Amino acid sequence: MARAIVYTEFGSPDVLHLMEIPDPVAGPGEVVVRIEAAGVNPLDAKRRSGKRPSAPITEPRRVGFDGAGVIDSLGQGVTGFAVGDRVAVGDTVGTYATHLAVAVEDLNELPDAVTAAEAAALPIPVGTAYQCVRSLEVGEDDILLVHAGSGSVGQAAIQFAIAQGAKVVATGSPARHEQLRELGAIPVAYGEGLADRVRAAVDGEVTVALDCAGTDEAIETSLELVADHNRIATIVRGPDAASFGIRAFSGGSPEPLTDQELAWRAEAVAVAIDLIARGDFQVELGAELPLSEAAQAHRLIEAHQAQGKITLVP
């Protein structure tokens, strides 16, 4: 039988447990993927804890949205994929598992130059970053401020923005500044006096800001530095973004993403895979843990002790 991480109640990471499940069967337009790596996202922990509202639990609930692996079987009507193909999986619940049935529209083919761990690290962070950069219309005349630039979304946003010709300044702890420089950003330490440090770091006015931190400091600094508040967005403070007069892209926002924003998120994975294969995009990988240690992965995420993307390996 296949195995998967599930929970039957909201709570601490201890509610996660590994259980045997029936082997998945590919329905029409689906394939069964043998998962080689599952990406661990803060969203996974927020849903498990109940901090991100979701429907009442009526049966064991699966975990994870991002993964990568090899196609084991094909459902009726599937074309363009074959058994043995390496694929990235996105926007599909239950990637913390050994096997998963996935709709073909949620797959991206993987070249040999992209590892399973790299691919599993992409969908949510890269989709979010790419959509934010596109929605905020970041371009060559811009100076973008990214709060929490060393996180998975922040690192992707830096790279997409620089590819559009923008200059990027990014906040992070001093220990992470070299990583930010390698990505092409100007690093600044967060903390008291942040706005002044940002002004001193760049030649010109900050024109756009992306909050990946969710702190009051990030919001207040962005409001102080960016003249057009419609070019300030948060991916964390969705519930109260409107009270600041800024935009929110998910992050608990009551406003759903538009069809165009959803399309950009879906488009991002293929874009990033191509860039990685060409050596033009970096993914910082962190701890690789066995699937059975999903609870530990969530503890690391919640304690902000994850340096690089955590992946689970069945």
C-alpha positions as semicolon CSV with decimal commas, in nm:
position;residue;x (nm);y (nm);z (nm)
1;M;0,000;0,000;0,000
2;A;0,095;0,361;-0,043
3;R;0,175;0,577;0,260
4;A;0,085;0,936;0,336
5;I;0,108;1,195;0,612
6;V;-0,235;1,285;0,754
7;Y;-0,394;1,460;1,049
8;T;-0,738;1,415;1,204
9;E;-0,746;1,727;1,420
10;F;-0,596;2,074;1,414
11;G;-0,303;2,127;1,646
12;S;0,072;2,112;1,694
13;P;0,303;1,922;1,458
14;D;0,240;1,616;1,676
15;V;-0,100;1,569;1,509
16;L;0,080;1,461;1,190
17;H;0,122;1,088;1,145
18;L;0,215;0,843;0,871
19;M;-0,049;0,596;0,765
20;E;-0,104;0,338;0,494
21;I;-0,357;0,437;0,228
22;P;-0,501;0,252;-0,072
23;D;-0,277;0,273;-0,376
24;P;-0,400;0,567;-0,583
25;V;-0,556;0,496;-0,922
26;A;-0,527;0,740;-1,210
27;G;-0,864;0,862;-1,328
28;P;-0,934;1,012;-1,670
29;G;-0,684;1,288;-1,739
30;E;-0,467;1,188;-1,443
31;V;-0,141;1,008;-1,378
32;V;-0,008;0,840;-1,067
33;V;0,322;0,990;-0,958
34;R;0,571;0,809;-0,737
35;I;0,679;1,098;-0,517
36;E;1,056;1,142;-0,479
37;A;1,046;1,473;-0,288
38;A;0,776;1,688;-0,130
39;G;0,824;2,058;-0,062
40;V;0,738;2,184;0,288
41;N;0,572;2,528;0,294
42;P;0,462;2,758;0,578
43;L;0,109;2,725;0,439
44;D;0,113;2,354;0,522
45;A;0,181;2,431;0,888
46;K;-0,076;2,711;0,901
47;R;-0,347;2,481;0,769
48;R;-0,249;2,199;1,007
49;S;-0,254;2,431;1,308
50;G;-0,585;2,590;1,213
51;K;-0,428;2,936;1,182
52;R;-0,534;2,941;0,817
53;P;-0,912;2,873;0,811
54;S;-1,024;2,558;0,633
55;A;-1,323;2,325;0,633
56;P;-1,397;2,106;0,936
57;I;-1,203;1,778;0,935
58;T;-1,434;1,485;0,863
59;E;-1,173;1,231;0,750
60;P;-0,794;1,202;0,766
61;R;-0,665;1,515;0,594
62;R;-0,370;1,500;0,358
63;V;-0,082;1,747;0,363
64;G;0,136;1,924;0,107
65;F;0,082;2,090;-0,230
66;D;0,425;2,070;-0,395
67;G;0,628;1,770;-0,503
68;A;0,822;1,591;-0,773
69;G;0,866;1,235;-0,886
70;V;0,823;0,980;-1,163
71;I;0,504;0,878;-1,343
72;D;0,401;0,524;-1,250
73;S;0,079;0,490;-1,448
74;L;-0,149;0,680;-1,686
75;G;-0,522;0,734;-1,674
76;Q;-0,758;0,728;-1,969
77;G;-0,704;0,999;-2,229
78;V;-0,364;1,113;-2,106
79;T;-0,134;1,233;-2,383
80;G;0,199;1,412;-2,372
81;F;0,328;1,208;-2,078
82;A;0,459;0,854;-2,046
83;V;0,535;0,609;-1,767
84;G;0,883;0,690;-1,636
85;D;0,868;1,063;-1,709
86;R;1,008;1,289;-1,439
87;V;0,761;1,559;-1,336
88;A;0,702;1,844;-1,094
89;V;0,367;1,845;-0,911
90;G;0,191;2,162;-0,803
91;D;-0,150;2,273;-0,677
92;T;-0,238;1,917;-0,572
93;V;-0,324;1,830;-0,212
94;G;-0,139;1,536;-0,060
95;T;0,220;1,549;-0,181
96;Y;0,348;1,428;0,158
97;A;0,307;1,072;0,032
98;T;0,475;0,788;-0,153
99;H;0,227;0,798;-0,444
100;L;-0,033;1,049;-0,562
101;A;-0,289;1,077;-0,842
102;V;-0,238;1,409;-1,020
103;A;-0,429;1,586;-1,297
104;V;-0,206;1,641;-1,601
105;E;-0,265;2,017;-1,591
106;D;-0,086;2,022;-1,254
107;L;0,231;1,862;-1,395
108;N;0,546;2,005;-1,548
109;E;0,803;1,786;-1,719
110;L;1,149;1,789;-1,562
111;P;1,474;1,792;-1,757
112;D;1,767;1,593;-1,620
113;A;1,937;1,917;-1,511
114;V;1,669;1,980;-1,245
115;T;1,664;1,757;-0,937
116;A;1,348;1,630;-0,768
117;A;1,429;1,838;-0,459
118;E;1,468;2,155;-0,666
119;A;1,140;2,089;-0,846
120;A;0,954;2,016;-0,522
121;A;1,075;2,350;-0,389
122;L;0,916;2,549;-0,670
123;P;0,538;2,562;-0,706
124;I;0,406;2,769;-0,413
125;P;0,710;2,995;-0,352
126;V;0,796;3,050;-0,717
127;G;0,433;3,086;-0,822
128;T;0,374;3,344;-0,552
129;A;0,689;3,542;-0,633
130;Y;0,637;3,542;-1,009
131;Q;0,275;3,650;-0,977
132;C;0,366;3,930;-0,735
133;V;0,638;4,065;-0,963
134;R;0,398;4,056;-1,258
135;S;0,104;4,205;-1,067
136;L;0,319;4,490;-0,932
137;E;0,449;4,551;-1,286
138;V;0,811;4,550;-1,173
139;G;1,039;4,672;-1,452
140;E;1,374;4,822;-1,539
141;D;1,295;5,166;-1,394
142;D;1,206;5,024;-1,053
143;I;1,379;4,985;-0,720
144;L;1,204;4,697;-0,542
145;L;1,220;4,646;-0,165
146;V;1,169;4,281;-0,065
147;H;1,108;4,214;0,304
148;A;1,239;3,872;0,418
149;G;1,443;3,838;0,103
150;S;1,622;3,523;0,220
151;G;1,301;3,318;0,239
152;S;1,189;3,098;-0,049
153;V;0,941;3,352;-0,189
154;G;1,180;3,641;-0,131
155;Q;1,468;3,472;-0,312
156;A;1,247;3,393;-0,610
157;A;1,105;3,747;-0,620
158;I;1,458;3,892;-0,620
159;Q;1,558;3,681;-0,918
160;F;1,242;3,746;-1,120
161;A;1,263;4,121;-1,054
162;I;1,630;4,141;-1,155
163;A;1,547;3,947;-1,471
164;Q;1,300;4,229;-1,549
165;G;1,579;4,484;-1,511
166;A;1,485;4,616;-1,166
167;K;1,724;4,700;-0,886
168;V;1,642;4,509;-0,565
169;V;1,714;4,580;-0,201
170;A;1,620;4,301;0,039
171;T;1,595;4,270;0,415
172;G;1,745;3,981;0,607
173;S;1,959;3,894;0,904
174;P;2,331;3,974;0,861
175;A;2,407;3,602;0,848
176;R;2,202;3,582;0,528
177;H;2,342;3,888;0,353
178;E;2,594;3,699;0,142
179;Q;2,316;3,479;0,004
180;L;2,120;3,792;-0,092
181;R;2,424;3,940;-0,264
182;E;2,473;3,619;-0,464
183;L;2,120;3,661;-0,596
184;G;2,196;4,017;-0,703
185;A;2,017;4,207;-0,427
186;I;2,150;4,479;-0,198
187;P;2,109;4,340;0,156
188;V;1,999;4,546;0,456
189;A;1,941;4,432;0,813
190;Y;1,593;4,464;0,954
191;G;1,531;4,637;1,286
192;E;1,511;4,993;1,412
193;G;1,616;5,246;1,149
194;L;1,531;5,019;0,855
195;A;1,392;5,296;0,633
196;D;1,706;5,504;0,673
197;R;1,929;5,206;0,593
198;V;1,730;5,135;0,277
199;R;1,761;5,498;0,165
200;A;2,135;5,487;0,224
201;A;2,172;5,160;0,032
202;V;2,016;5,270;-0,296
203;D;2,066;5,557;-0,536
204;G;1,708;5,669;-0,596
205;E;1,360;5,623;-0,457
206;V;1,211;5,286;-0,374
207;T;0,918;5,252;-0,615
208;V;0,768;4,915;-0,519
209;A;0,768;4,688;-0,213
210;L;0,682;4,326;-0,145
211;D;0,626;4,212;0,213
212;C;0,714;3,846;0,272
213;A;0,774;3,901;0,644
214;G;0,437;4,011;0,778
215;T;0,581;4,241;1,044
216;D;0,456;4,588;1,133
217;E;0,807;4,713;1,053
218;A;0,782;4,579;0,698
219;I;0,446;4,742;0,638
220;E;0,538;5,075;0,798
221;T;0,871;5,097;0,617
222;S;0,708;5,023;0,283
223;L;0,444;5,291;0,342
224;E;0,715;5,540;0,433
225;L;0,934;5,470;0,129
226;V;0,694;5,395;-0,157
227;A;0,488;5,689;-0,285
228;D;0,232;5,481;-0,476
229;H;0,074;5,255;-0,214
230;N;-0,090;5,051;-0,489
231;R;0,261;4,921;-0,557
232;I;0,299;4,780;-0,207
233;A;0,184;4,422;-0,155
234;T;0,193;4,162;0,121
235;I;0,172;3,785;0,098
236;V;0,134;3,746;0,475
237;R;-0,093;4,019;0,613
238;G;-0,393;3,948;0,393
239;P;-0,661;3,999;0,660
240;D;-0,558;4,357;0,745
241;A;-0,384;4,473;0,426
242;A;-0,680;4,687;0,324
243;S;-0,657;4,885;0,649
244;F;-0,309;4,998;0,540
245;G;-0,424;5,080;0,188
246;I;-0,197;4,817;0,031
247;R;-0,256;4,510;-0,183
248;A;-0,261;4,149;-0,063
249;F;-0,199;3,840;-0,270
250;S;-0,337;3,545;-0,072
251;G;-0,186;3,535;0,277
252;G;-0,532;3,504;0,426
253;S;-0,676;3,785;0,215
254;P;-1,054;3,786;0,178
255;E;-1,004;3,889;-0,186
256;P;-0,942;3,590;-0,415
257;L;-0,672;3,601;-0,679
258;T;-0,790;3,702;-1,026
259;D;-0,787;3,459;-1,316
260;Q;-0,481;3,636;-1,452
261;E;-0,299;3,609;-1,119
262;L;-0,379;3,238;-1,098
263;A;-0,254;3,194;-1,455
264;W;0,076;3,365;-1,365
265;R;0,119;3,133;-1,066
266;A;0,065;2,830;-1,286
267;E;0,301;2,965;-1,554
268;A;0,582;3,027;-1,305
269;V;0,687;2,666;-1,249
270;A;0,771;2,602;-1,614
271;V;0,951;2,936;-1,631
272;A;1,164;2,852;-1,326
273;I;1,239;2,497;-1,444
274;D;1,370;2,634;-1,773
275;L;1,582;2,896;-1,595
276;I;1,729;2,639;-1,353
277;A;1,817;2,408;-1,642
278;R;2,004;2,698;-1,807
279;G;2,184;2,789;-1,486
280;D;1,999;3,120;-1,452
281;F;1,792;3,058;-1,137
282;Q;1,893;2,939;-0,791
283;V;1,695;2,732;-0,543
284;E;1,841;2,716;-0,193
285;L;1,779;2,368;-0,055
286;G;1,773;2,305;0,318
287;A;1,714;1,998;0,530
288;E;1,609;1,677;0,358
289;L;1,405;1,465;0,599
290;P;1,234;1,125;0,571
291;L;0,860;1,142;0,507
292;S;0,804;0,996;0,854
293;E;0,961;1,310;1,006
294;A;0,703;1,554;0,867
295;A;0,628;1,675;1,220
296;Q;0,992;1,777;1,265
297;A;0,981;1,961;0,933
298;H;0,683;2,160;1,059
299;R;0,860;2,237;1,387
300;L;1,153;2,381;1,192
301;I;0,920;2,590;0,974
302;E;0,728;2,727;1,270
303;A;1,045;2,807;1,466
304;H;1,186;2,991;1,162
305;Q;1,487;2,760;1,176
306;A;1,469;2,649;0,814
307;Q;1,761;2,784;0,614
308;G;1,673;2,680;0,262
309;K;1,380;2,477;0,143
310;I;1,291;2,170;0,351
311;T;1,195;1,863;0,153
312;L;1,051;1,530;0,261
313;V;1,170;1,209;0,095
314;P;0,952;0,893;0,104
